[in-house]
Short mmCIF file of C-alpha atoms in Angstrom, two decimals:
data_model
loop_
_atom_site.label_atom_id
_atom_site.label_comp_id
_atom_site.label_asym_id
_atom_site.label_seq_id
_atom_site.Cartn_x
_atom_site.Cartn_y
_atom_site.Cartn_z
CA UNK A 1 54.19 -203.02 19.89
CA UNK A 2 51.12 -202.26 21.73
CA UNK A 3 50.91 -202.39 26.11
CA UNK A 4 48.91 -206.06 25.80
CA UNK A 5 52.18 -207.65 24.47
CA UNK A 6 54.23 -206.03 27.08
CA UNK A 7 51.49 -207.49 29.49
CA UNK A 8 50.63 -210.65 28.29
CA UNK A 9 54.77 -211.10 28.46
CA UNK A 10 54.96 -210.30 32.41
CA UNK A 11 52.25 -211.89 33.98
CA UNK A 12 53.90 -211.50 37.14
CA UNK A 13 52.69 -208.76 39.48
CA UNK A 14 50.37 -207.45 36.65
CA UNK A 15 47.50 -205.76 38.30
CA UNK A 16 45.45 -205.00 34.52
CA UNK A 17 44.07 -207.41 31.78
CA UNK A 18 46.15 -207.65 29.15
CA UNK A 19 42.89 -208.20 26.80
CA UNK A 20 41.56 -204.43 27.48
CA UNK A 21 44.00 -202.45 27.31
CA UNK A 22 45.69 -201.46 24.18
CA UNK A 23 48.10 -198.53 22.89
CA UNK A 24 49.86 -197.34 20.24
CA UNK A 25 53.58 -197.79 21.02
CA UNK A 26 57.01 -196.44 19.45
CA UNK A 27 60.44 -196.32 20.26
CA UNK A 28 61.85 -193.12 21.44
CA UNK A 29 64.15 -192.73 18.51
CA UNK A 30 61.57 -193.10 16.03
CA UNK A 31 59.09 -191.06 18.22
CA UNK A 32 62.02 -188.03 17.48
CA UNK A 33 62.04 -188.52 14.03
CA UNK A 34 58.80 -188.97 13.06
CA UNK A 35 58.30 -185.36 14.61
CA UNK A 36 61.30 -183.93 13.04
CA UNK A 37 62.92 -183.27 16.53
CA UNK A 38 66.43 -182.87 15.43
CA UNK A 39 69.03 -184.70 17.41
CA UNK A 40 70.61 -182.67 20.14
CA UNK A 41 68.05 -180.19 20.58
CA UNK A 42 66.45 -179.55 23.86
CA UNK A 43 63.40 -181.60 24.50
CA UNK A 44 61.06 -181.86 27.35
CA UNK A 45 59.30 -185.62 27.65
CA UNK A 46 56.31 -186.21 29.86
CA UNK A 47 56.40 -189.95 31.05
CA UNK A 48 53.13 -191.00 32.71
CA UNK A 49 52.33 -194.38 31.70
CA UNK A 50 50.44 -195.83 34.81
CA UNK A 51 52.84 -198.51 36.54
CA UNK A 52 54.86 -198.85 33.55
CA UNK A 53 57.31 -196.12 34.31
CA UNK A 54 60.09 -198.76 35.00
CA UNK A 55 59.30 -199.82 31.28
CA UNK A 56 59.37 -197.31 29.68
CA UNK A 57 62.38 -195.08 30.97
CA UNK A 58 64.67 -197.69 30.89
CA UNK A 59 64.01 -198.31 26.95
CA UNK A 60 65.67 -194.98 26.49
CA UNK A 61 68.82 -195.84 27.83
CA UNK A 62 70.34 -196.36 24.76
CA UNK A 63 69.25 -192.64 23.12
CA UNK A 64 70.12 -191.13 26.09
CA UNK A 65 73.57 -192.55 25.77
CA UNK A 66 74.31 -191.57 22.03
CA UNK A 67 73.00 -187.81 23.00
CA UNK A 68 75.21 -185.06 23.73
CA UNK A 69 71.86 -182.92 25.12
CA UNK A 70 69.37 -185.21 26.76
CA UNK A 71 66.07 -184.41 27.59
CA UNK A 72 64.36 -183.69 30.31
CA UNK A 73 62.58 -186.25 31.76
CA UNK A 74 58.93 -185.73 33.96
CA UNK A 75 58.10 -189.05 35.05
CA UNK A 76 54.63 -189.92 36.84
CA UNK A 77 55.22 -193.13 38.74
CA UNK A 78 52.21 -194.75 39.25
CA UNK A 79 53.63 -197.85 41.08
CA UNK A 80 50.05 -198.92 42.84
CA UNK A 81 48.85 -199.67 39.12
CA UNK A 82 51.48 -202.54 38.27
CA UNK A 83 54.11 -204.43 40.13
CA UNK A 84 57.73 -203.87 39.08
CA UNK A 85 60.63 -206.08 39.00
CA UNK A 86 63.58 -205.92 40.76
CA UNK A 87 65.29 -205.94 37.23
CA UNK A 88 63.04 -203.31 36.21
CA UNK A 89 63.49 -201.20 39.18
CA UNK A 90 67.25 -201.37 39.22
CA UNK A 91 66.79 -200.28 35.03
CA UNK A 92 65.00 -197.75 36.24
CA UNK A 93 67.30 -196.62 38.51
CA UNK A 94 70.27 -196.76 36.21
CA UNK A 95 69.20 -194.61 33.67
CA UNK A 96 68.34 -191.79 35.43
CA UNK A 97 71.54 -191.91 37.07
CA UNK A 98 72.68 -190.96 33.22
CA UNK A 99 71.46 -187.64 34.32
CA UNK A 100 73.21 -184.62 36.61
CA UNK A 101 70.29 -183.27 38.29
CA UNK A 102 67.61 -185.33 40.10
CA UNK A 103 64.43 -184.36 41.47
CA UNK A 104 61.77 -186.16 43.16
CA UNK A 105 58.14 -183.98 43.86
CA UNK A 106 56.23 -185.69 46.92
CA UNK A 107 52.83 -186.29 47.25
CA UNK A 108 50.12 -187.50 50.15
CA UNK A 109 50.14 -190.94 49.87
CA UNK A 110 46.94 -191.18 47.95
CA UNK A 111 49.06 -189.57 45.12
CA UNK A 112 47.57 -186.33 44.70
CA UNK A 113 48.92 -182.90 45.65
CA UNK A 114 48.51 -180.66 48.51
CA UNK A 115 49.96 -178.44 51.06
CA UNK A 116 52.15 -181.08 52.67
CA UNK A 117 53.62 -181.66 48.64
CA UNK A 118 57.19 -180.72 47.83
CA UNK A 119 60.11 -180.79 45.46
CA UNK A 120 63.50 -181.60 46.53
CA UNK A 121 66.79 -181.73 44.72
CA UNK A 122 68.23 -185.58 45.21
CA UNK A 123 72.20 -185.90 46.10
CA UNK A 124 71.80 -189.61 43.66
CA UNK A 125 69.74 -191.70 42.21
CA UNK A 126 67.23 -193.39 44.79
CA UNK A 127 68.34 -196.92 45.66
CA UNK A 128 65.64 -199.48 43.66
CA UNK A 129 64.12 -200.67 46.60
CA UNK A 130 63.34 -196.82 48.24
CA UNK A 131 61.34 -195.87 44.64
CA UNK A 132 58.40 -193.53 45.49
CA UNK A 133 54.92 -195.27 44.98
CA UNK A 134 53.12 -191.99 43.89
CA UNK A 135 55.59 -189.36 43.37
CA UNK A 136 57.50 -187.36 39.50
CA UNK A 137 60.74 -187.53 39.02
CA UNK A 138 62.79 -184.96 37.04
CA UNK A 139 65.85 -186.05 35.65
CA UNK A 140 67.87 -183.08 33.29
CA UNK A 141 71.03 -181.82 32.77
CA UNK A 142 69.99 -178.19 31.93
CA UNK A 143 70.33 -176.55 35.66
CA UNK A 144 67.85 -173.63 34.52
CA UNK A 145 65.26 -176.16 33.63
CA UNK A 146 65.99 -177.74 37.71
CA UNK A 147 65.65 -174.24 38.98
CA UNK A 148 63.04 -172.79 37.42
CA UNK A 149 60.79 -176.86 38.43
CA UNK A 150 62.42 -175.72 41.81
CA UNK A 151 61.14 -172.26 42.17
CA UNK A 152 58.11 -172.81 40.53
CA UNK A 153 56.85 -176.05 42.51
CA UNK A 154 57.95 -175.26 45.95
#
């Protein structure tokens, strides 16, 4: 699957053209064993896929269901670059809530870092409509891995 077919299937609130813009794709699970991660095992996954965030993370619902040790997930949201549902939003929303420990690190609005950035620990999941536009989310289970994001971005 590469990103034109996921474009050229949602025309709606697509901001790129679907006949540039092409990527290698897998699914998660395959993505684990074609890198011999072994199930289980502590894994760190960098998601920063330029609007298509609410894509992506949701396709991992499944994995993340049949794991006993899920990884940690950075996310970049990029939501300026593409449009999301409400369906994909709520997705979204729904599979981090899979996970104990939320965190959500701020930016200017502009999306890039400065003084005024900051991490904060979230009580639950943000409601679909309150997403950040620029902004990472960590969701993990391994409170070490929150504290040491917590100490080390603040």
């Amino acid at each position: 699957m590469s990103i034109t077919n996921v474009l050229s299937n949602n025309h709606d609130g697509v901001l790129l053209d679907a006949n540039t813009d092409s990527v290698q794709c897998r699914a998660a699970s395959k993505l684990f064993q074609d890198f011999g991660v072994p199930p289980n095992s502590k894994v760190f996954i960098k998601i920063d896929t330029e609007g298509f965030e609410q894509v992506v993370v949701p396709s991992l619902y499944t994995l993340l269901l049949t794991l006993t040790i899920r990884p940690t997930l950075f996310i970049s949201m990029h939501i300026g670059h593409r449009l999301p549902t409400q369906d994909e939003r709520k997705a979204f929303v729904d599979t981090l809530a899979l996970y104990h420990v939320l965190l959500v690190v701020e930016f200017k609005e502009d999306g890039k870092r400065d003084e005024r950035s900051y991490i904060r620990r979230l009580e639950s999941p943000p409601h679909p409509e309150d997403l950040c536009t620029y902004c990472d989310y960590v969701a993990t289970d391994d409170e070490d891995a929150s504290n040491l994001l917590l100490n080390t971005i603040s």
